[in-house]
């Protein structure tokens, strides 16, 4: 079993910053791609940014230049630095990871895991 746990959300004023963290624990052999998604009320979940194990990144156009994704492979952790926050960034932010783990039969498999989300609210 693998768990992803996010932290770092909260209430922040427009123009402020936050740093989100997400750590994978449990039966983790390795992790390939990791990413952050967000879902605002009444909207579909959307990709914010993603990072490969080697550190290559891609971002949604709406966050380019303001959000930075990074990871620490030794800690199985991905980060999202959010700067210049806007009210439209208000959403639940979810961590996603493609985890190589052992099945009950002892085989190495790749499974897509999600965290439970952390709320980011941007308001004055």
CSV table of N, CA, C and O in Angstrom, one decimal:
chain,number,residue,atom,x,y,z
A,1,UNK,N,0.9,-1.2,0.0
A,1,UNK,CA,0.0,0.0,0.0
A,1,UNK,C,0.9,1.2,0.0
A,1,UNK,O,1.9,1.3,0.6
A,2,UNK,N,0.5,2.2,-0.7
A,2,UNK,CA,1.2,3.5,-0.8
A,2,UNK,C,0.2,4.6,-0.5
A,2,UNK,O,-0.9,4.6,-0.9
A,3,UNK,N,0.7,5.6,0.2
A,3,UNK,CA,0.0,6.8,0.6
A,3,UNK,C,0.7,8.0,0.1
A,3,UNK,O,1.9,8.1,0.2
A,4,UNK,N,-0.1,9.0,-0.4
A,4,UNK,CA,0.4,10.3,-0.7
A,4,UNK,C,-0.2,11.3,0.2
A,4,UNK,O,-1.5,11.3,0.3
A,5,UNK,N,0.6,12.1,0.9
A,5,UNK,CA,0.0,13.1,1.9
A,5,UNK,C,0.5,14.5,1.5
A,5,UNK,O,1.7,14.7,1.5
A,6,UNK,N,-0.4,15.4,1.2
A,6,UNK,CA,-0.1,16.8,0.9
A,6,UNK,C,-0.1,17.6,2.2
A,6,UNK,O,-0.8,17.3,3.1
A,7,UNK,N,0.6,18.7,2.1
A,7,UNK,CA,0.6,19.7,3.2
A,7,UNK,C,1.0,21.0,2.6
A,7,UNK,O,1.5,21.1,1.5
A,8,UNK,N,0.7,22.1,3.4
A,8,UNK,CA,1.1,23.4,3.0
A,8,UNK,C,0.0,24.4,2.5
A,8,UNK,O,0.3,25.5,2.3
A,9,UNK,N,-1.2,23.9,2.4
A,9,UNK,CA,-2.3,24.7,2.0
A,9,UNK,C,-2.7,25.7,3.0
A,9,UNK,O,-2.2,25.6,4.2
A,10,UNK,N,-3.6,26.6,2.7
A,10,UNK,CA,-4.0,27.6,3.7
A,10,UNK,C,-4.7,28.8,3.0
A,10,UNK,O,-5.0,28.8,1.8
A,11,UNK,N,-5.0,29.8,3.8
A,11,UNK,CA,-5.6,31.0,3.4
A,11,UNK,C,-4.4,32.1,3.2
A,11,UNK,O,-3.6,32.3,4.1
A,12,UNK,N,-4.4,32.7,2.1
A,12,UNK,CA,-3.4,33.7,1.8
A,12,UNK,C,-4.0,34.9,1.0
A,12,UNK,O,-4.9,34.7,0.3
A,13,UNK,N,-3.4,36.0,1.2
A,13,UNK,CA,-3.9,37.2,0.5
A,13,UNK,C,-3.4,37.2,-1.0
A,13,UNK,O,-2.4,36.6,-1.3
A,14,UNK,N,-4.1,37.9,-1.9
A,14,UNK,CA,-3.6,38.0,-3.2
A,14,UNK,C,-2.2,38.6,-3.3
A,14,UNK,O,-1.9,39.5,-2.5
A,15,UNK,N,-1.4,38.0,-4.1
A,15,UNK,CA,0.0,38.4,-4.2
A,15,UNK,C,0.9,37.6,-3.3
A,15,UNK,O,2.1,37.7,-3.4
A,16,UNK,N,0.3,36.8,-2.4
A,16,UNK,CA,1.1,36.0,-1.5
A,16,UNK,C,1.7,34.8,-2.1
A,16,UNK,O,1.5,34.5,-3.3
A,17,UNK,N,2.4,34.0,-1.2
A,17,UNK,CA,3.0,32.8,-1.7
A,17,UNK,C,2.7,31.6,-0.7
A,17,UNK,O,2.4,31.8,0.5
A,18,UNK,N,2.8,30.4,-1.3
A,18,UNK,CA,2.7,29.2,-0.5
A,18,UNK,C,3.6,28.2,-1.1
A,18,UNK,O,4.0,28.2,-2.3
A,19,UNK,N,4.0,27.2,-0.2
A,19,UNK,CA,4.7,26.1,-0.7
A,19,UNK,C,4.0,24.8,-0.3
A,19,UNK,O,3.9,24.5,0.9
A,20,UNK,N,3.6,24.0,-1.3
A,20,UNK,CA,2.9,22.8,-1.0
A,20,UNK,C,3.9,21.6,-1.1
A,20,UNK,O,4.9,21.7,-1.9
A,21,UNK,N,3.7,20.6,-0.2
A,21,UNK,CA,4.6,19.4,-0.3
A,21,UNK,C,3.7,18.2,-0.4
A,21,UNK,O,2.5,18.2,0.1
A,22,UNK,N,4.2,17.2,-0.9
A,22,UNK,CA,3.5,15.9,-1.0
A,22,UNK,C,4.6,14.8,-0.9
A,22,UNK,O,5.5,14.7,-1.7
A,23,UNK,N,4.4,13.9,0.0
A,23,UNK,CA,5.3,12.8,0.3
A,23,UNK,C,4.6,11.5,0.1
A,23,UNK,O,3.5,11.3,0.6
A,24,UNK,N,5.3,10.6,-0.6
A,24,UNK,CA,4.8,9.2,-0.8
A,24,UNK,C,5.4,8.3,0.3
A,24,UNK,O,6.6,8.4,0.5
A,25,UNK,N,4.6,7.4,0.8
A,25,UNK,CA,5.2,6.5,1.8
A,25,UNK,C,4.5,5.1,1.6
A,25,UNK,O,3.5,5.0,0.9
A,26,UNK,N,5.1,4.1,2.2
A,26,UNK,CA,4.6,2.8,2.1
A,26,UNK,C,5.5,2.0,1.2
A,26,UNK,O,6.7,2.1,1.2
A,27,UNK,N,4.9,1.0,0.4
A,27,UNK,CA,5.7,0.1,-0.4
A,27,UNK,C,6.1,0.8,-1.7
A,27,UNK,O,5.6,0.4,-2.8
A,28,UNK,N,7.0,1.8,-1.6
A,28,UNK,CA,7.4,2.5,-2.8
A,28,UNK,C,8.8,1.9,-3.2
A,28,UNK,O,9.7,1.9,-2.5
A,29,UNK,N,8.8,1.4,-4.5
A,29,UNK,CA,10.1,1.0,-5.0
A,29,UNK,C,10.8,2.2,-5.7
A,29,UNK,O,12.0,2.5,-5.5
A,30,UNK,N,10.0,2.9,-6.5
A,30,UNK,CA,10.5,4.1,-7.1
A,30,UNK,C,9.3,4.9,-7.6
A,30,UNK,O,8.2,4.4,-7.7
A,31,UNK,N,9.6,6.1,-8.0
A,31,UNK,CA,8.5,7.0,-8.5
A,31,UNK,C,9.0,7.6,-9.8
A,31,UNK,O,10.0,8.2,-9.9
A,32,UNK,N,8.2,7.5,-10.9
A,32,UNK,CA,8.5,8.2,-12.1
A,32,UNK,C,7.9,9.6,-12.1
A,32,UNK,O,8.4,10.4,-11.4
A,33,UNK,N,6.9,9.8,-12.9
A,33,UNK,CA,6.3,11.2,-12.9
A,33,UNK,C,5.5,11.5,-11.6
A,33,UNK,O,4.9,10.7,-11.1
A,34,UNK,N,5.7,12.8,-11.2
A,34,UNK,CA,4.9,13.3,-10.1
A,34,UNK,C,4.3,14.6,-10.6
A,34,UNK,O,4.8,15.3,-11.5
A,35,UNK,N,3.1,15.0,-10.1
A,35,UNK,CA,2.5,16.2,-10.5
A,35,UNK,C,1.5,16.8,-9.5
A,35,UNK,O,1.2,16.1,-8.5
A,36,UNK,N,1.1,18.0,-9.8
A,36,UNK,CA,0.1,18.7,-9.0
A,36,UNK,C,-1.1,19.0,-9.9
A,36,UNK,O,-0.9,19.5,-11.1
A,37,UNK,N,-2.3,18.8,-9.4
A,37,UNK,CA,-3.5,19.1,-10.1
A,37,UNK,C,-4.3,20.0,-9.1
A,37,UNK,O,-4.0,20.0,-7.9
A,38,UNK,N,-5.3,20.7,-9.7
A,38,UNK,CA,-6.2,21.4,-8.8
A,38,UNK,C,-7.6,21.4,-9.3
A,38,UNK,O,-7.9,21.2,-10.5
A,39,UNK,N,-8.6,21.5,-8.4
A,39,UNK,CA,-10.0,21.5,-8.7
A,39,UNK,C,-10.7,22.6,-7.9
A,39,UNK,O,-10.7,22.6,-6.7
A,40,UNK,N,-11.2,23.6,-8.7
A,40,UNK,CA,-12.0,24.7,-8.1
A,40,UNK,C,-13.4,24.3,-8.0
A,40,UNK,O,-13.9,23.4,-8.8
A,41,UNK,N,-14.2,24.9,-7.2
A,41,UNK,CA,-15.6,24.6,-7.0
A,41,UNK,C,-16.3,24.7,-8.4
A,41,UNK,O,-16.2,25.7,-9.1
A,42,UNK,N,-17.1,23.7,-8.7
A,42,UNK,CA,-17.8,23.7,-10.0
A,42,UNK,C,-17.0,23.5,-11.2
A,42,UNK,O,-17.6,23.6,-12.3
A,43,UNK,N,-15.7,23.2,-11.1
A,43,UNK,CA,-14.9,23.0,-12.3
A,43,UNK,C,-14.2,21.6,-12.3
A,43,UNK,O,-14.2,21.0,-11.2
A,44,UNK,N,-13.7,21.2,-13.4
A,44,UNK,CA,-13.0,19.9,-13.5
A,44,UNK,C,-11.6,20.0,-13.0
A,44,UNK,O,-11.0,21.1,-12.9
A,45,UNK,N,-11.1,18.9,-12.5
A,45,UNK,CA,-9.7,18.9,-12.1
A,45,UNK,C,-8.8,19.2,-13.3
A,45,UNK,O,-9.0,18.6,-14.4
A,46,UNK,N,-7.8,20.0,-13.1
A,46,UNK,CA,-6.9,20.4,-14.1
A,46,UNK,C,-5.4,20.2,-13.7
A,46,UNK,O,-5.1,20.4,-12.5
A,47,UNK,N,-4.6,19.9,-14.7
A,47,UNK,CA,-3.2,19.8,-14.4
A,47,UNK,C,-2.6,21.2,-14.1
A,47,UNK,O,-2.8,22.1,-14.9
A,48,UNK,N,-1.8,21.3,-13.1
A,48,UNK,CA,-1.1,22.5,-12.8
A,48,UNK,C,0.4,22.4,-13.3
A,48,UNK,O,0.9,23.3,-14.0
A,49,UNK,N,1.0,21.3,-12.9
A,49,UNK,CA,2.4,21.1,-13.4
A,49,UNK,C,2.8,19.7,-13.1
A,49,UNK,O,2.2,19.0,-12.2
A,50,UNK,N,3.8,19.2,-13.8
A,50,UNK,CA,4.3,17.8,-13.6
A,50,UNK,C,5.8,17.8,-13.8
A,50,UNK,O,6.4,18.8,-14.4
A,51,UNK,N,6.4,16.8,-13.2
A,51,UNK,CA,7.9,16.7,-13.2
A,51,UNK,C,8.3,15.3,-13.3
A,51,UNK,O,7.7,14.4,-12.7
A,52,UNK,N,9.3,15.0,-14.2
A,52,UNK,CA,9.7,13.6,-14.4
A,52,UNK,C,10.8,13.3,-13.3
A,52,UNK,O,11.2,14.2,-12.6
A,53,UNK,N,11.2,12.1,-13.2
A,53,UNK,CA,12.2,11.7,-12.2
A,53,UNK,C,13.5,12.4,-12.5
A,53,UNK,O,14.2,12.8,-11.5
A,54,UNK,N,13.8,12.7,-13.7
A,54,UNK,CA,15.0,13.4,-14.1
A,54,UNK,C,14.9,14.9,-13.9
A,54,UNK,O,15.9,15.6,-14.1
A,55,UNK,N,13.7,15.4,-13.6
A,55,UNK,CA,13.6,16.9,-13.3
A,55,UNK,C,13.0,17.7,-14.4
A,55,UNK,O,12.9,18.9,-14.3
A,56,UNK,N,12.6,17.1,-15.5
A,56,UNK,CA,11.9,17.9,-16.6
A,56,UNK,C,10.5,18.2,-16.1
A,56,UNK,O,9.8,17.4,-15.6
A,57,UNK,N,10.2,19.5,-16.4
A,57,UNK,CA,8.9,20.0,-15.9
A,57,UNK,C,8.0,20.5,-17.1
A,57,UNK,O,8.5,20.9,-18.1
A,58,UNK,N,6.7,20.5,-16.8
A,58,UNK,CA,5.8,21.2,-17.7
A,58,UNK,C,4.7,21.8,-16.9
A,58,UNK,O,4.4,21.3,-15.8
A,59,UNK,N,4.1,22.9,-17.3
A,59,UNK,CA,3.1,23.7,-16.6
A,59,UNK,C,1.9,24.1,-17.4
A,59,UNK,O,2.0,24.2,-18.6
A,60,UNK,N,0.8,24.3,-16.7
A,60,UNK,CA,-0.3,24.9,-17.4
A,60,UNK,C,0.0,26.3,-17.7
A,60,UNK,O,0.7,27.0,-17.0
A,61,UNK,N,-0.5,26.8,-18.9
A,61,UNK,CA,-0.2,28.2,-19.3
A,61,UNK,C,-0.6,29.2,-18.2
A,61,UNK,O,0.0,30.2,-18.0
A,62,UNK,N,-1.7,28.9,-17.5
A,62,UNK,CA,-2.2,29.8,-16.5
A,62,UNK,C,-1.3,30.0,-15.3
A,62,UNK,O,-1.5,31.0,-14.6
A,63,UNK,N,-0.3,29.2,-15.1
A,63,UNK,CA,0.5,29.3,-13.9
A,63,UNK,C,2.0,29.5,-14.3
A,63,UNK,O,2.8,29.7,-13.4
A,64,UNK,N,2.3,29.5,-15.6
A,64,UNK,CA,3.7,29.6,-16.0
A,64,UNK,C,4.3,30.9,-15.4
A,64,UNK,O,3.6,32.0,-15.5
A,65,UNK,N,5.5,30.9,-14.9
A,65,UNK,CA,6.1,32.0,-14.3
A,65,UNK,C,5.8,32.3,-12.9
A,65,UNK,O,6.4,33.2,-12.3
A,66,UNK,N,4.7,31.7,-12.4
A,66,UNK,CA,4.3,31.9,-11.0
A,66,UNK,C,4.5,30.7,-10.1
A,66,UNK,O,4.7,30.8,-8.9
A,67,UNK,N,4.3,29.5,-10.7
A,67,UNK,CA,4.4,28.2,-10.0
A,67,UNK,C,5.7,27.5,-10.4
A,67,UNK,O,6.1,27.5,-11.6
A,68,UNK,N,6.3,26.9,-9.4
A,68,UNK,CA,7.5,26.1,-9.7
A,68,UNK,C,7.4,24.7,-9.0
A,68,UNK,O,7.1,24.7,-7.8
A,69,UNK,N,7.5,23.7,-9.8
A,69,UNK,CA,7.4,22.3,-9.2
A,69,UNK,C,8.9,21.8,-9.1
A,69,UNK,O,9.7,22.0,-10.0
A,70,UNK,N,9.1,21.1,-8.1
A,70,UNK,CA,10.4,20.4,-7.8
A,70,UNK,C,10.2,19.2,-7.1
A,70,UNK,O,9.1,18.9,-6.6
A,71,UNK,N,11.3,18.4,-7.0
A,71,UNK,CA,11.1,17.1,-6.2
A,71,UNK,C,12.4,16.7,-5.6
A,71,UNK,O,13.5,17.1,-6.0
A,72,UNK,N,12.3,15.9,-4.5
A,72,UNK,CA,13.5,15.3,-3.9
A,72,UNK,C,13.3,13.8,-4.0
A,72,UNK,O,12.4,13.2,-3.2
A,73,UNK,N,14.0,13.1,-4.9
A,73,UNK,CA,13.8,11.7,-5.1
A,73,UNK,C,14.1,10.9,-3.9
A,73,UNK,O,13.5,9.8,-3.6
A,74,UNK,N,15.1,11.3,-3.1
A,74,UNK,CA,15.5,10.6,-1.9
A,74,UNK,C,14.4,10.6,-0.9
A,74,UNK,O,14.3,9.6,0.0
A,75,UNK,N,13.6,11.6,-0.9
A,75,UNK,CA,12.5,11.7,0.1
A,75,UNK,C,11.2,11.4,-0.4
A,75,UNK,O,10.2,11.5,0.3
A,76,UNK,N,11.1,11.0,-1.7
A,76,UNK,CA,9.8,10.7,-2.4
A,76,UNK,C,8.9,11.8,-2.2
A,76,UNK,O,7.7,11.6,-2.0
A,77,UNK,N,9.4,13.0,-2.4
A,77,UNK,CA,8.6,14.2,-2.2
A,77,UNK,C,8.6,15.1,-3.4
A,77,UNK,O,9.6,15.3,-4.0
A,78,UNK,N,7.4,15.7,-3.6
A,78,UNK,CA,7.3,16.7,-4.7
A,78,UNK,C,6.8,18.0,-4.0
A,78,UNK,O,6.0,18.0,-3.1
A,79,UNK,N,7.3,19.1,-4.5
A,79,UNK,CA,6.9,20.4,-4.0
A,79,UNK,C,6.3,21.3,-5.1
A,79,UNK,O,6.5,21.1,-6.3
A,80,UNK,N,5.5,22.2,-4.6
A,80,UNK,CA,4.9,23.2,-5.5
A,80,UNK,C,5.0,24.6,-4.9
A,80,UNK,O,4.4,24.9,-3.9
A,81,UNK,N,5.9,25.4,-5.4
A,81,UNK,CA,6.1,26.8,-4.9
A,81,UNK,C,5.1,27.7,-5.7
A,81,UNK,O,5.2,27.7,-6.9
A,82,UNK,N,4.2,28.3,-5.0
A,82,UNK,CA,3.2,29.2,-5.6
A,82,UNK,C,3.5,30.6,-5.3
A,82,UNK,O,3.4,31.0,-4.1
A,83,UNK,N,3.7,31.4,-6.2
A,83,UNK,CA,4.0,32.9,-6.0
A,83,UNK,C,2.9,33.7,-6.7
A,83,UNK,O,2.2,33.2,-7.6
A,84,UNK,N,2.8,35.0,-6.3
A,84,UNK,CA,1.9,35.9,-6.9
A,84,UNK,C,0.5,35.3,-7.0
A,84,UNK,O,-0.1,35.3,-8.1
A,85,UNK,N,0.0,34.8,-5.9
A,85,UNK,CA,-1.3,34.1,-5.9
A,85,UNK,C,-2.4,35.1,-6.3
A,85,UNK,O,-2.4,36.3,-5.9
A,86,UNK,N,-3.4,34.5,-7.0
A,86,UNK,CA,-4.6,35.3,-7.5
A,86,UNK,C,-5.8,34.6,-6.9
A,86,UNK,O,-5.8,33.4,-6.7
A,87,UNK,N,-6.9,35.3,-6.8
A,87,UNK,CA,-8.2,34.6,-6.3
A,87,UNK,C,-8.6,33.4,-7.1
A,87,UNK,O,-9.1,32.5,-6.6
A,88,UNK,N,-8.3,33.5,-8.4
A,88,UNK,CA,-8.6,32.4,-9.3
A,88,UNK,C,-7.8,31.1,-9.1
A,88,UNK,O,-8.0,30.1,-9.7
A,89,UNK,N,-6.7,31.2,-8.3
A,89,UNK,CA,-5.9,30.1,-7.9
A,89,UNK,C,-6.6,29.3,-6.8
A,89,UNK,O,-6.1,28.2,-6.4
A,90,UNK,N,-7.7,29.8,-6.2
A,90,UNK,CA,-8.4,29.1,-5.1
A,90,UNK,C,-8.9,27.8,-5.6
A,90,UNK,O,-9.6,27.7,-6.6
A,91,UNK,N,-8.5,26.7,-4.9
A,91,UNK,CA,-8.9,25.4,-5.3
A,91,UNK,C,-8.3,24.4,-4.3
A,91,UNK,O,-7.6,24.7,-3.4
A,92,UNK,N,-8.8,23.1,-4.4
A,92,UNK,CA,-8.1,22.0,-3.7
A,92,UNK,C,-7.0,21.5,-4.6
A,92,UNK,O,-7.2,21.2,-5.8
A,93,UNK,N,-5.8,21.4,-4.1
A,93,UNK,CA,-4.7,21.0,-4.9
A,93,UNK,C,-4.3,19.5,-4.5
A,93,UNK,O,-4.2,19.2,-3.3
A,94,UNK,N,-4.2,18.7,-5.5
A,94,UNK,CA,-4.0,17.3,-5.4
A,94,UNK,C,-2.6,16.9,-5.9
A,94,UNK,O,-2.2,17.4,-7.0
A,95,UNK,N,-2.0,16.0,-5.2
A,95,UNK,CA,-0.7,15.4,-5.7
A,95,UNK,C,-1.0,14.1,-6.4
A,95,UNK,O,-1.9,13.4,-6.0
A,96,UNK,N,-0.2,13.9,-7.4
A,96,UNK,CA,-0.4,12.6,-8.2
A,96,UNK,C,1.0,12.1,-8.4
A,96,UNK,O,2.0,12.8,-8.6
A,97,UNK,N,1.1,10.7,-8.3
A,97,UNK,CA,2.4,10.1,-8.5
A,97,UNK,C,2.3,8.8,-9.2
A,97,UNK,O,1.3,8.0,-8.9
A,98,UNK,N,3.1,8.5,-10.2
A,98,UNK,CA,3.2,7.1,-10.8
A,98,UNK,C,4.2,6.3,-10.0
A,98,UNK,O,5.4,6.6,-10.2
A,99,UNK,N,3.8,5.4,-9.2
A,99,UNK,CA,4.6,4.7,-8.3
A,99,UNK,C,4.8,3.3,-8.7
A,99,UNK,O,3.9,2.6,-9.0
A,100,UNK,N,6.1,2.9,-8.7
A,100,UNK,CA,6.4,1.5,-8.9
A,100,UNK,C,6.4,0.8,-7.6
A,100,UNK,O,7.2,1.2,-6.7
A,101,UNK,N,5.6,-0.2,-7.4
A,101,UNK,CA,5.4,-0.8,-6.2
A,101,UNK,C,5.2,-2.3,-6.4
A,101,UNK,O,5.0,-2.8,-7.6
A,102,UNK,N,5.3,-3.1,-5.4
A,102,UNK,CA,5.1,-4.6,-5.5
A,102,UNK,C,3.6,-5.0,-5.3
A,102,UNK,O,3.0,-4.5,-4.4
A,103,UNK,N,3.2,-5.8,-6.2
A,103,UNK,CA,1.8,-6.3,-6.1
A,103,UNK,C,1.8,-7.4,-5.0
A,103,UNK,O,2.8,-7.8,-4.5
A,104,UNK,N,0.6,-7.9,-4.7
A,104,UNK,CA,0.4,-8.9,-3.7
A,104,UNK,C,1.1,-10.2,-4.2
A,104,UNK,O,1.5,-11.0,-3.4
A,105,UNK,N,1.3,-10.4,-5.5
A,105,UNK,CA,1.9,-11.5,-6.0
A,105,UNK,C,3.4,-11.4,-6.1
A,105,UNK,O,4.1,-12.3,-6.6
A,106,UNK,N,3.9,-10.2,-5.7
A,106,UNK,CA,5.4,-10.0,-5.7
A,106,UNK,C,5.9,-9.4,-7.0
A,106,UNK,O,7.1,-9.3,-7.2
A,107,UNK,N,5.0,-9.0,-7.9
A,107,UNK,CA,5.5,-8.4,-9.2
A,107,UNK,C,5.6,-6.9,-9.0
A,107,UNK,O,4.8,-6.3,-8.3
A,108,UNK,N,6.5,-6.3,-9.7
A,108,UNK,CA,6.7,-4.9,-9.7
A,108,UNK,C,5.7,-4.3,-10.7
A,108,UNK,O,5.8,-4.6,-11.9
A,109,UNK,N,4.9,-3.4,-10.3
A,109,UNK,CA,3.8,-2.8,-11.1
A,109,UNK,C,3.9,-1.3,-10.9
A,109,UNK,O,4.4,-0.8,-9.9
A,110,UNK,N,3.3,-0.6,-11.9
A,110,UNK,CA,3.2,0.9,-11.8
A,110,UNK,C,1.8,1.3,-11.5
A,110,UNK,O,0.9,0.9,-12.3
A,111,UNK,N,1.5,2.0,-10.5
A,111,UNK,CA,0.2,2.4,-10.1
A,111,UNK,C,0.1,3.9,-9.9
A,111,UNK,O,1.0,4.5,-9.4
A,112,UNK,N,-1.0,4.4,-10.4
A,112,UNK,CA,-1.3,5.9,-10.3
A,112,UNK,C,-1.9,6.2,-8.9
A,112,UNK,O,-3.0,5.7,-8.6
A,113,UNK,N,-1.2,7.0,-8.1
A,113,UNK,CA,-1.8,7.3,-6.8
A,113,UNK,C,-2.1,8.8,-6.7
A,113,UNK,O,-1.5,9.6,-7.3
A,114,UNK,N,-3.1,9.1,-5.8
A,114,UNK,CA,-3.5,10.4,-5.6
A,114,UNK,C,-3.5,10.7,-4.1
A,114,UNK,O,-3.9,9.8,-3.3
A,115,UNK,N,-3.2,12.0,-3.8
A,115,UNK,CA,-3.4,12.4,-2.4
A,115,UNK,C,-4.8,12.8,-2.2
A,115,UNK,O,-5.6,12.9,-3.1
A,116,UNK,N,-5.1,13.2,-0.9
A,116,UNK,CA,-6.5,13.6,-0.6
A,116,UNK,C,-6.8,15.1,-0.9
A,116,UNK,O,-7.9,15.5,-0.8
A,117,UNK,N,-5.7,15.8,-1.1
A,117,UNK,CA,-5.9,17.2,-1.4
A,117,UNK,C,-5.6,18.2,-0.3
A,117,UNK,O,-5.8,17.8,0.9
A,118,UNK,N,-5.2,19.4,-0.6
A,118,UNK,CA,-5.0,20.4,0.4
A,118,UNK,C,-5.6,21.7,-0.2
A,118,UNK,O,-5.4,22.0,-1.4
A,119,UNK,N,-6.4,22.4,0.7
A,119,UNK,CA,-7.1,23.6,0.2
A,119,UNK,C,-6.2,24.8,0.2
A,119,UNK,O,-5.5,25.1,1.1
A,120,UNK,N,-6.3,25.5,-0.9
A,120,UNK,CA,-5.6,26.8,-1.1
A,120,UNK,C,-6.7,27.8,-1.4
A,120,UNK,O,-7.5,27.7,-2.3
A,121,UNK,N,-6.8,28.8,-0.5
A,121,UNK,CA,-7.8,29.9,-0.6
A,121,UNK,C,-7.1,31.2,-0.7
A,121,UNK,O,-6.3,31.6,0.2
A,122,UNK,N,-7.3,32.0,-1.8
A,122,UNK,CA,-6.7,33.3,-2.0
A,122,UNK,C,-7.8,34.3,-1.9
A,122,UNK,O,-8.7,34.4,-2.7
A,123,UNK,N,-7.7,35.1,-0.8
A,123,UNK,CA,-8.7,36.1,-0.5
A,123,UNK,C,-8.2,37.2,0.4
A,123,UNK,O,-7.3,36.9,1.2
A,124,UNK,N,-8.7,38.4,0.2
A,124,UNK,CA,-8.3,39.5,1.1
A,124,UNK,C,-9.3,39.6,2.2
A,124,UNK,O,-9.1,40.5,3.1
